[in-house]
Tab-separated table of C-alpha atoms in Angstrom:
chain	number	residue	atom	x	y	z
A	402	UNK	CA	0.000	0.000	0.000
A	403	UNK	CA	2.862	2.622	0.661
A	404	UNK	CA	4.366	1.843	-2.228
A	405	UNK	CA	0.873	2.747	-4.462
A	406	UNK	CA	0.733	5.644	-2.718
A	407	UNK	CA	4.218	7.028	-3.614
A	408	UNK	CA	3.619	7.941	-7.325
A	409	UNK	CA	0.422	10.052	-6.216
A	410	UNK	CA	2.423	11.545	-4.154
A	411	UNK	CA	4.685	12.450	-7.153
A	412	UNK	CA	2.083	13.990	-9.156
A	413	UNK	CA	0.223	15.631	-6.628
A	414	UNK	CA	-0.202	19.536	-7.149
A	415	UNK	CA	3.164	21.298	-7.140
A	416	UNK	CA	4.317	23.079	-3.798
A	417	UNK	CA	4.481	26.525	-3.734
A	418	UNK	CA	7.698	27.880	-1.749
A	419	UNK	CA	7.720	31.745	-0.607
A	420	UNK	CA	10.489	33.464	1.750
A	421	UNK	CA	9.671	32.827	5.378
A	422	UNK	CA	8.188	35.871	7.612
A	423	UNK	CA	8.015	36.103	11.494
A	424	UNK	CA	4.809	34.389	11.115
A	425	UNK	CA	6.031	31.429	9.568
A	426	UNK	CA	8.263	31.359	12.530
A	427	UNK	CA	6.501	28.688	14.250
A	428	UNK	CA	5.637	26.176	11.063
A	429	UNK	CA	8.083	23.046	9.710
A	430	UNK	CA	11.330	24.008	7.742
A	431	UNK	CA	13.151	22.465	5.448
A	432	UNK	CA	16.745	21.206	5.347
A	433	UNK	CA	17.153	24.140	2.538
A	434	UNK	CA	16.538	26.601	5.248
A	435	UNK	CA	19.399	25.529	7.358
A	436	UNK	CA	21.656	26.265	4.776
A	437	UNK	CA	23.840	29.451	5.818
A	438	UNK	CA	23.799	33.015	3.355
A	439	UNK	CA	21.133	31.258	1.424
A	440	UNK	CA	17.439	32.460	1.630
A	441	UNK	CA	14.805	30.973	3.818
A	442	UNK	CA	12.066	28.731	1.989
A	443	UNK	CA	8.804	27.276	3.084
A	444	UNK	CA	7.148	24.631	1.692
A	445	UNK	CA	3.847	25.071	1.605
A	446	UNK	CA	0.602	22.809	2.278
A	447	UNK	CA	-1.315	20.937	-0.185
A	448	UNK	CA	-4.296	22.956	-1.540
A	449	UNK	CA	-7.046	20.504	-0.688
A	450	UNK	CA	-9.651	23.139	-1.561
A	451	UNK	CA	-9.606	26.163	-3.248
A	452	UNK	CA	-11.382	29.435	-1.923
A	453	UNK	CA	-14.786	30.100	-3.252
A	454	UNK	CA	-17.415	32.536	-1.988
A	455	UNK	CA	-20.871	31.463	-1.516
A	456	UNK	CA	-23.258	35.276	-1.577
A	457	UNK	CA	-26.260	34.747	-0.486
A	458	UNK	CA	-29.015	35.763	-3.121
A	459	UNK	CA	-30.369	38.724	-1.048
A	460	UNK	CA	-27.290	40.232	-1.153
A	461	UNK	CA	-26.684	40.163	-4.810
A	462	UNK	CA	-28.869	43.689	-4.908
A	463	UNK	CA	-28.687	46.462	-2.879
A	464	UNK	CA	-29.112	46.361	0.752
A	465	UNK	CA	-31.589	48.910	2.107
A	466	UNK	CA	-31.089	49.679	6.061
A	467	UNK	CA	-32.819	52.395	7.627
A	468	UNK	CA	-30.460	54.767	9.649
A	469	UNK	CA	-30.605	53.298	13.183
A	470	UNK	CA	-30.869	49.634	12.417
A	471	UNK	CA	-28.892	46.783	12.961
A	472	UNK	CA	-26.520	45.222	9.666
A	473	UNK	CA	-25.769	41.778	10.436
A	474	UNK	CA	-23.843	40.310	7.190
A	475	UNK	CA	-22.921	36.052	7.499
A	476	UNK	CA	-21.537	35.437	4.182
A	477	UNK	CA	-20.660	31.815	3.782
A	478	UNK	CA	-16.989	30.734	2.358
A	479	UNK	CA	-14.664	27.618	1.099
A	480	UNK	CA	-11.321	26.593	1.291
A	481	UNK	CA	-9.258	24.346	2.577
A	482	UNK	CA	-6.796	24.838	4.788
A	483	UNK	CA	-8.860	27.975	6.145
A	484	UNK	CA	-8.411	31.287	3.788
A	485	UNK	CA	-7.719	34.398	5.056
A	486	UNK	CA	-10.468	36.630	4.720
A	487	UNK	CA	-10.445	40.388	4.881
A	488	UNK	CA	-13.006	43.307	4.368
A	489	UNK	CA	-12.842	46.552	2.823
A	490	UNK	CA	-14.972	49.659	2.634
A	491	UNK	CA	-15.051	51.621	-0.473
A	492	UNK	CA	-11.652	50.260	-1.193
A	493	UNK	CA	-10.629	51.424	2.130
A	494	UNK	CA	-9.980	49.370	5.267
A	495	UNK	CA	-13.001	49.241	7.807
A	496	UNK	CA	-13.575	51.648	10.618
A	497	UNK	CA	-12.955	49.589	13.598
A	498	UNK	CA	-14.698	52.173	15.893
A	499	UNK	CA	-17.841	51.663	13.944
A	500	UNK	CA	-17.914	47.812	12.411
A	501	UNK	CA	-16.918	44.277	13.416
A	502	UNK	CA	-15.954	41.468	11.740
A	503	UNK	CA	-16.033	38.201	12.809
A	504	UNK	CA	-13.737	35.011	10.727
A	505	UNK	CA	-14.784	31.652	11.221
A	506	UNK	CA	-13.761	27.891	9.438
A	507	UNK	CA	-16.414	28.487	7.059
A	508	UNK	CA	-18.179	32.077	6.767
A	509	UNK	CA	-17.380	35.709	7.507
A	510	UNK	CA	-19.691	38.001	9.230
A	511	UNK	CA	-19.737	41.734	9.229
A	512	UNK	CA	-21.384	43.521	11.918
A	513	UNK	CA	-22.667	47.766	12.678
A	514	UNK	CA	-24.921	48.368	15.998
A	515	UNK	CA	-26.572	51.422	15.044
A	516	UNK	CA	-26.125	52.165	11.117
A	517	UNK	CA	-25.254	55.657	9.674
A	518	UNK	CA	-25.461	57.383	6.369
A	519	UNK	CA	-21.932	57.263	6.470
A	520	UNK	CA	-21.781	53.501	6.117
A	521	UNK	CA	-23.210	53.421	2.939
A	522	UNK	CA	-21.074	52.137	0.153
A	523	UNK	CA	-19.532	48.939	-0.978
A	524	UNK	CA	-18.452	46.368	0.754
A	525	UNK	CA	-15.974	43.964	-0.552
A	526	UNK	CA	-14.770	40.459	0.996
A	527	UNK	CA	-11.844	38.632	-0.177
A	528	UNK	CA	-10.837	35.375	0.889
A	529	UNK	CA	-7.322	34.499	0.014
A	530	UNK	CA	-5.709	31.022	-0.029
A	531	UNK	CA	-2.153	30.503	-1.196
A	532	UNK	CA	-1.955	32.671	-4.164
A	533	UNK	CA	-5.407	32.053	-5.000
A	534	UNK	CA	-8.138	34.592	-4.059
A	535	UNK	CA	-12.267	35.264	-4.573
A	536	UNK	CA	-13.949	38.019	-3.943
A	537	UNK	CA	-17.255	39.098	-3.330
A	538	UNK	CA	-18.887	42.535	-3.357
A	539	UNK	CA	-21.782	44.243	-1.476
A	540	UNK	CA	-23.101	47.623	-1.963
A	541	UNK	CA	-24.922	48.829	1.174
A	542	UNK	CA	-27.802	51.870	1.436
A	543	UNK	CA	-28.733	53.353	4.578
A	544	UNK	CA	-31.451	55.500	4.032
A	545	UNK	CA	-33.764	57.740	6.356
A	546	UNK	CA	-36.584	60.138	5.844
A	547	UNK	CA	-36.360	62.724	3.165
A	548	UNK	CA	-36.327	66.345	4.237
A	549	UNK	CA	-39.268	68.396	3.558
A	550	UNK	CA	-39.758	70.690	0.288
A	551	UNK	CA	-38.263	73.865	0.423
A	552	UNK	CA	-41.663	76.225	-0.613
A	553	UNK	CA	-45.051	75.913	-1.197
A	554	UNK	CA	-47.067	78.763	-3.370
A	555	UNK	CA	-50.393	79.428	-4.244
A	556	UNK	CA	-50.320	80.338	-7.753
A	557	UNK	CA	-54.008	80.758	-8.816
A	558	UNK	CA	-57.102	80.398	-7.450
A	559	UNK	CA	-60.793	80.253	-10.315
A	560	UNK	CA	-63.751	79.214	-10.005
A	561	UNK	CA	-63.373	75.722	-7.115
A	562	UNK	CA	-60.049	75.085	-8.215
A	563	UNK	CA	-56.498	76.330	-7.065
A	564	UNK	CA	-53.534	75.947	-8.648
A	565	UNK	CA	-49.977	74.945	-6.176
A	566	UNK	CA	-46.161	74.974	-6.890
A	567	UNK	CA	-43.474	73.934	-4.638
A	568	UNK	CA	-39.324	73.093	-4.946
A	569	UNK	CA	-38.306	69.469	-4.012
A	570	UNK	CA	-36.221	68.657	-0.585
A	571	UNK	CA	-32.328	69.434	-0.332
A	572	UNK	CA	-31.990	66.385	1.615
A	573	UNK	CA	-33.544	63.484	-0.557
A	574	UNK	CA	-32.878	60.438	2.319
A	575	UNK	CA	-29.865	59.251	0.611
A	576	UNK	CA	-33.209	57.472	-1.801
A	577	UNK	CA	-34.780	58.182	-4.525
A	578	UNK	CA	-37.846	59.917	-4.026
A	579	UNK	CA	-41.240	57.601	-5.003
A	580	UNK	CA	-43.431	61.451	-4.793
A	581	UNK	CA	-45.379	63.585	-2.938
A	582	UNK	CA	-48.263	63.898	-0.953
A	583	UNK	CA	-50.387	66.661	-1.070
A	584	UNK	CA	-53.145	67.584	1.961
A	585	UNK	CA	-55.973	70.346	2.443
A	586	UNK	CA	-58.180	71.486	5.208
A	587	UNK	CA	-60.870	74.335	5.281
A	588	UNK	CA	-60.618	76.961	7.693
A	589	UNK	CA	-63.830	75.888	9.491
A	590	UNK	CA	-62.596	72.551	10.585
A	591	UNK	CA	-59.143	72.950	10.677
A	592	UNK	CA	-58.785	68.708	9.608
A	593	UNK	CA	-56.124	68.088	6.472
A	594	UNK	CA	-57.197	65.555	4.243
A	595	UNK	CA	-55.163	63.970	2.065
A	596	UNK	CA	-55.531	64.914	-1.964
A	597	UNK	CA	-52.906	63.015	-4.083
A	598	UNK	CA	-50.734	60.716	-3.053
A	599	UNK	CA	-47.327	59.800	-4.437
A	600	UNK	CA	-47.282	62.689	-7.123
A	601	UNK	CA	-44.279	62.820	-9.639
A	602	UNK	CA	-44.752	66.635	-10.403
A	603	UNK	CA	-43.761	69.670	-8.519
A	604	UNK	CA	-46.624	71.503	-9.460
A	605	UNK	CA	-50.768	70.222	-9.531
A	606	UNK	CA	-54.551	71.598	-9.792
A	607	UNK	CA	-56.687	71.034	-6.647
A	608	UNK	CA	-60.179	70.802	-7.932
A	609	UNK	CA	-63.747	70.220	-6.083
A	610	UNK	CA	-62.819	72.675	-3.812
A	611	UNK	CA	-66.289	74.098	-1.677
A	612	UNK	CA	-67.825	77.046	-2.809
A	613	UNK	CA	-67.753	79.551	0.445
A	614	UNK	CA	-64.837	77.958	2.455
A	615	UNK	CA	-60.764	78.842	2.325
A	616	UNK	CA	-58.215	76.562	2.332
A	617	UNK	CA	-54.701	75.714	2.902
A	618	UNK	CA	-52.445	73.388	1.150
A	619	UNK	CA	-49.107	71.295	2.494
A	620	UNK	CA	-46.831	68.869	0.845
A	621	UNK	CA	-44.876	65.961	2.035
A	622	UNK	CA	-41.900	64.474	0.512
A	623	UNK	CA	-41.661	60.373	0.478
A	624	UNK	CA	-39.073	58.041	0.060
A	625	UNK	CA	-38.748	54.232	0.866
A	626	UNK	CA	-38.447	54.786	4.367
A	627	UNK	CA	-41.305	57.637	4.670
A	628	UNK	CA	-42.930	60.531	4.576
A	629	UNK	CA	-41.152	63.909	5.634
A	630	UNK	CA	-41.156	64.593	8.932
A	631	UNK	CA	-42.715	68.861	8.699
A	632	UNK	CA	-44.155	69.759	5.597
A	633	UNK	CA	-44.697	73.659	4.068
A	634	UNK	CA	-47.662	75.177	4.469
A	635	UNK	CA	-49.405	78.082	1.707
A	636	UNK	CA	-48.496	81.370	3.406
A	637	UNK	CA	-52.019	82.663	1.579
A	638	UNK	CA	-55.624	80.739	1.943
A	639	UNK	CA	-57.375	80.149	-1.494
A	640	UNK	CA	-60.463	81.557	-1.037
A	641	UNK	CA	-63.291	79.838	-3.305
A	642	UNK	CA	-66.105	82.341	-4.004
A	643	UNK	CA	-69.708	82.044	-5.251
A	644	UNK	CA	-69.481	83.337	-8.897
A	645	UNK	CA	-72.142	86.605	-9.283
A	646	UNK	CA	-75.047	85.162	-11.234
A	647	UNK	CA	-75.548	87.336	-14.331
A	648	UNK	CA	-78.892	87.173	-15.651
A	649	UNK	CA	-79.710	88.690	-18.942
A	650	UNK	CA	-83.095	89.586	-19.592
A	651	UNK	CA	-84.780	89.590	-23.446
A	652	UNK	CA	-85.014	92.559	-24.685
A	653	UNK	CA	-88.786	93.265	-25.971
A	654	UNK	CA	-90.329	95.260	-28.218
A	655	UNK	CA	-92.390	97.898	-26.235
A	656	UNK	CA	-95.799	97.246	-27.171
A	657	UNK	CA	-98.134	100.607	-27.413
A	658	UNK	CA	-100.921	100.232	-25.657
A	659	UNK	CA	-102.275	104.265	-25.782
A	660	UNK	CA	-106.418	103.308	-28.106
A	661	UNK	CA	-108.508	106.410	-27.824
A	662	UNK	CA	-111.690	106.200	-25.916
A	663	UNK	CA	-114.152	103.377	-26.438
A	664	UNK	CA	-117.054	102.712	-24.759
A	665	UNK	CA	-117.736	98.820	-24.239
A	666	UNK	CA	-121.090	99.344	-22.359
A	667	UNK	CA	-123.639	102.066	-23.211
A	668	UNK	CA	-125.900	103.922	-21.164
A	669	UNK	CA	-129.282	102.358	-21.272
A	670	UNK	CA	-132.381	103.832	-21.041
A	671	UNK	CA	-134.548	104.483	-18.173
A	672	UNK	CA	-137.428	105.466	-16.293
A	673	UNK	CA	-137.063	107.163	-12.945
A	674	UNK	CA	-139.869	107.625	-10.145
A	675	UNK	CA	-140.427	110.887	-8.062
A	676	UNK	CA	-138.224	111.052	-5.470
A	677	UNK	CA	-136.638	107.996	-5.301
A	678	UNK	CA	-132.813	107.897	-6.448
A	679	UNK	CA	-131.471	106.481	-10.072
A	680	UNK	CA	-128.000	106.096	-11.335
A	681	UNK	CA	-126.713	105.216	-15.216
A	682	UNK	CA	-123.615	102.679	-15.328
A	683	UNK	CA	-121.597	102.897	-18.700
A	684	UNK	CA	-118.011	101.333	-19.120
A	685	UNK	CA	-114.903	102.823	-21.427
A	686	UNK	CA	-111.444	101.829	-22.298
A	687	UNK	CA	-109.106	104.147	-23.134
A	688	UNK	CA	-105.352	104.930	-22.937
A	689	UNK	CA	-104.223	107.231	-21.502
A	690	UNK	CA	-107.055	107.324	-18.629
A	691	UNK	CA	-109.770	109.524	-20.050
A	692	UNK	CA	-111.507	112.548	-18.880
A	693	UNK	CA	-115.316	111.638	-18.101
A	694	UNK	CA	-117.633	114.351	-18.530
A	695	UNK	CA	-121.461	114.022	-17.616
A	696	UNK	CA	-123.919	116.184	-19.891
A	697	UNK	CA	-127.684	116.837	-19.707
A	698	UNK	CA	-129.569	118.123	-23.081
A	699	UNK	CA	-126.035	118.853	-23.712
A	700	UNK	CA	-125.683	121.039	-20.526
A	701	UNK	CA	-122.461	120.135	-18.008
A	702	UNK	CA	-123.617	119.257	-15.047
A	703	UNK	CA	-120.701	118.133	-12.980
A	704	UNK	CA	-120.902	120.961	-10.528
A	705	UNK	CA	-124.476	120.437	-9.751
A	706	UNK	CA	-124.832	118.744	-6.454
A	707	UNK	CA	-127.929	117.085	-7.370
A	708	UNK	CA	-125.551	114.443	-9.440
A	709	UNK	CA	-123.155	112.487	-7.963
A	710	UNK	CA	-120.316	111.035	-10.606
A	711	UNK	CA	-117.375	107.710	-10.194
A	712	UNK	CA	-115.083	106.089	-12.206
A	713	UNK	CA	-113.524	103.615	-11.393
A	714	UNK	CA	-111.522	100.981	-13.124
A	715	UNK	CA	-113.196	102.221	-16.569
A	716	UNK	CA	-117.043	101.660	-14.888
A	717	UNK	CA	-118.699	104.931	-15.088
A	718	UNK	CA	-121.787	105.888	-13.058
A	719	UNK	CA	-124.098	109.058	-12.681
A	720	UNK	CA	-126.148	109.017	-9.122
A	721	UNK	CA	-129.279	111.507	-9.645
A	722	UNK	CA	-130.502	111.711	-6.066
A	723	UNK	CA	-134.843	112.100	-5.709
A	724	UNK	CA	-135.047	113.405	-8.889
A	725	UNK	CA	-137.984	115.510	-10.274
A	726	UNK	CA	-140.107	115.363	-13.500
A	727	UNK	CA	-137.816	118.044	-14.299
A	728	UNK	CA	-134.740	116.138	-13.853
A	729	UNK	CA	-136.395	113.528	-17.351
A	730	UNK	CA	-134.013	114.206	-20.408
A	731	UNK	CA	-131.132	112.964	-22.669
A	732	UNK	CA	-127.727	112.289	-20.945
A	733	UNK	CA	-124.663	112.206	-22.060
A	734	UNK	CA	-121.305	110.441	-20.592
A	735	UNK	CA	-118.310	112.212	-22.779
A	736	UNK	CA	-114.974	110.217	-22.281
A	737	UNK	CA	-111.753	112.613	-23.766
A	738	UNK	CA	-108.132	111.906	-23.767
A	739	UNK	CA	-105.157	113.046	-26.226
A	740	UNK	CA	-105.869	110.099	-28.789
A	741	UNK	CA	-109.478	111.293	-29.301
A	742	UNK	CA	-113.116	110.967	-27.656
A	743	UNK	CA	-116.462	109.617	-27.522
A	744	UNK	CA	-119.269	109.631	-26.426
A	745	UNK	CA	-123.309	107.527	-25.414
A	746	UNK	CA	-126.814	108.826	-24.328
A	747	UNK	CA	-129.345	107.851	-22.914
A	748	UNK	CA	-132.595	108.991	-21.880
A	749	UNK	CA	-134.365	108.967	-18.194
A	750	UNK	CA	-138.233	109.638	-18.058
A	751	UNK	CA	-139.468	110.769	-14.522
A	752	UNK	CA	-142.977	110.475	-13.614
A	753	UNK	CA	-145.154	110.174	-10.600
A	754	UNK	CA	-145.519	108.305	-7.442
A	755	UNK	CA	-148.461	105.768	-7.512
A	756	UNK	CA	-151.757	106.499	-5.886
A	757	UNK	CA	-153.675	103.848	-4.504
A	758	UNK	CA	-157.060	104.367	-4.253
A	759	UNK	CA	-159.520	102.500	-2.139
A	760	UNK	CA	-163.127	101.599	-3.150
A	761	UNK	CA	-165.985	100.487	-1.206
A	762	UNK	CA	-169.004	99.092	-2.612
A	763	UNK	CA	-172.054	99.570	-0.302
């Protein structure tokens, strides 16, 4: 059996020799080495396995920490006798003060308490074995909330609508910002309520706004890890006003209503008893309002007291109070205004009270 081993021996991988250091103090020498003036060789051990880097697959994108939280790499490893494995920060060695790193057989693990802004970066791992050596990168984001946006303005403000325009943060989060969200409350209630959520634009239109109430605006900033902590508020209130109803009347044509008189009910004749009182109705339409004059065989007789004379609403009447058989004639109601005149008659017999007259037969 020791002899089949011997030729596998033989062809076995090639040693590599490298000048001893005060490390190498401690490990097996050769005879070589004892050799005086000459340099110091090492023979190294057989490379059973060689190093190889196993990244997990959530690690193969960015890593997203918020600022404050806990980063607890394990990234497992190969090689055989152990590799020496080493981390680097941007190219940089690591911040002791800030992050630990922990080497075992068969993994690495990379470890910040509290994480900063300032740790963000990437993060590279190289495990080194002889002269062979893999690496493995890991880019790192520590983000927080973005800052607020620097202004908010009112720029118009028609019918229930008002127009808003505002500057994005200085301080994004160290992320890329997924919007805005835009709020309003009315004066009366003093409640925000949000409008749009997750805007792109710096600029919108607020519409559906109550007739009769002011508002104010404000805008948050959002990132992965939240909303801004303060947002700007509108310095002015957009005041949404009822619009002045207008109405425009149609224009008509005036219609002329100015007729000269008419009469549309004569005087009708009649017959009048001693001492009792009669009156004459006639009725006249006219435009302007007429003059009415009363006339007896063509005699005026509206300053004699015996007649009593109304108009009203066109009706035209003529009291004659106990007249006398010397009161009978032909009347006249005489209607005048600027368009012309016109004119009825009538006539009023008066005669005698009855006398009843009793006879006895005997």
């Amino acid at each position: 059996m020791e002899a089949a081993t011997a030729p596998e021996v033989a062809l076995g991988p090639p040693l590599k020799m490298k000048e001893a250091s005060p490390v190498d103090a401690d490990k097996p020498q050769t005879s070589l080495q004892q050799e005086a003036g000459s340099p110091i060789p090492q023979l190294l051990a057989p490379l059973e396995e060689e190093p190889k880097i196993w990244l997990p697959r959530a690690l193969r994108q960015t890593y997203i920490r918020k600022v404050g939280d806990t980063v607890n790499l394990l990234i497992p490893f190969q090689g055989k006798p152990k590799p020496q494995a080493t981390w680097t920060h941007n190219s940089c060695a690591l911040d002791a003060s800030r992050v630990s790193v922990r080497n075992g057989e068969r993994d690495s693990i990379l470890f910040i308490r509290e994480a900063r802004r300032a740790d963000s970066g990437r993060y590279q791992l190289s495990v080194q074995l002889g002269g062979l050596e893999a690496t493995a990168t890991v880019d790192i984001l520590v983000i927080e909330r973005p800052g607020p946006p620097q202004s908010i303005k009112l720029v118009d403000v028609w019918g229930s609508n008002a127009a808003l325009e505002w500057t994005p943060p200085q301080d994004t989060g160290n992320a890329t910002l997924l919007g805005y969200m835009v709020q309003k409350a009315d004066t009366k209630s003093g409640l925000w309520f949000t409008v749009l959520e997750r805007y792109h634009r710096t600029n919108c239109i607020i519409s559906n706004l109550i007739v009769g109430n002011s508002y104010a605006f404000r805008v948050f900033a959002e990132n992965e890890c939240g909303l801004s902590e303060t947002a700007p508020v509108t310095a002015d209130l957009a005041h949404i006003q009822k619009a002045a109803t207008v109405y425009k009347t149609k224009r008509f044509a005036q219609r002329d209503f100015s007729e000269a008189p008419k009469f549309t009910q004569p005087l009708a004749d009649c017959t009048a008893v001693t001492g009792y009182d009669t009156q004459l109705f006639c009725c006249v339409r006219a435009a302007p309002k007429p003059k009415i004059i009363w006339l007896k065989n063509k005699m005026d007789i509206q300053s004699n007291p015996k007649y009593r004379a109304l108009t009203q609403l066109g009706i035209c009447s003529l009291e004659i109070r106990k007249p006398g058989p010397s009161d009978g004639g032909i009347y006249t109601c005489k209607a005048v205004n600027p368009l012309g005149e016109a004119s009825v008659d009538c006539r009023v017999d008066v005669i005698g009270p009855f006398i009843t007259v009793n006879i006895r037969m005997y």
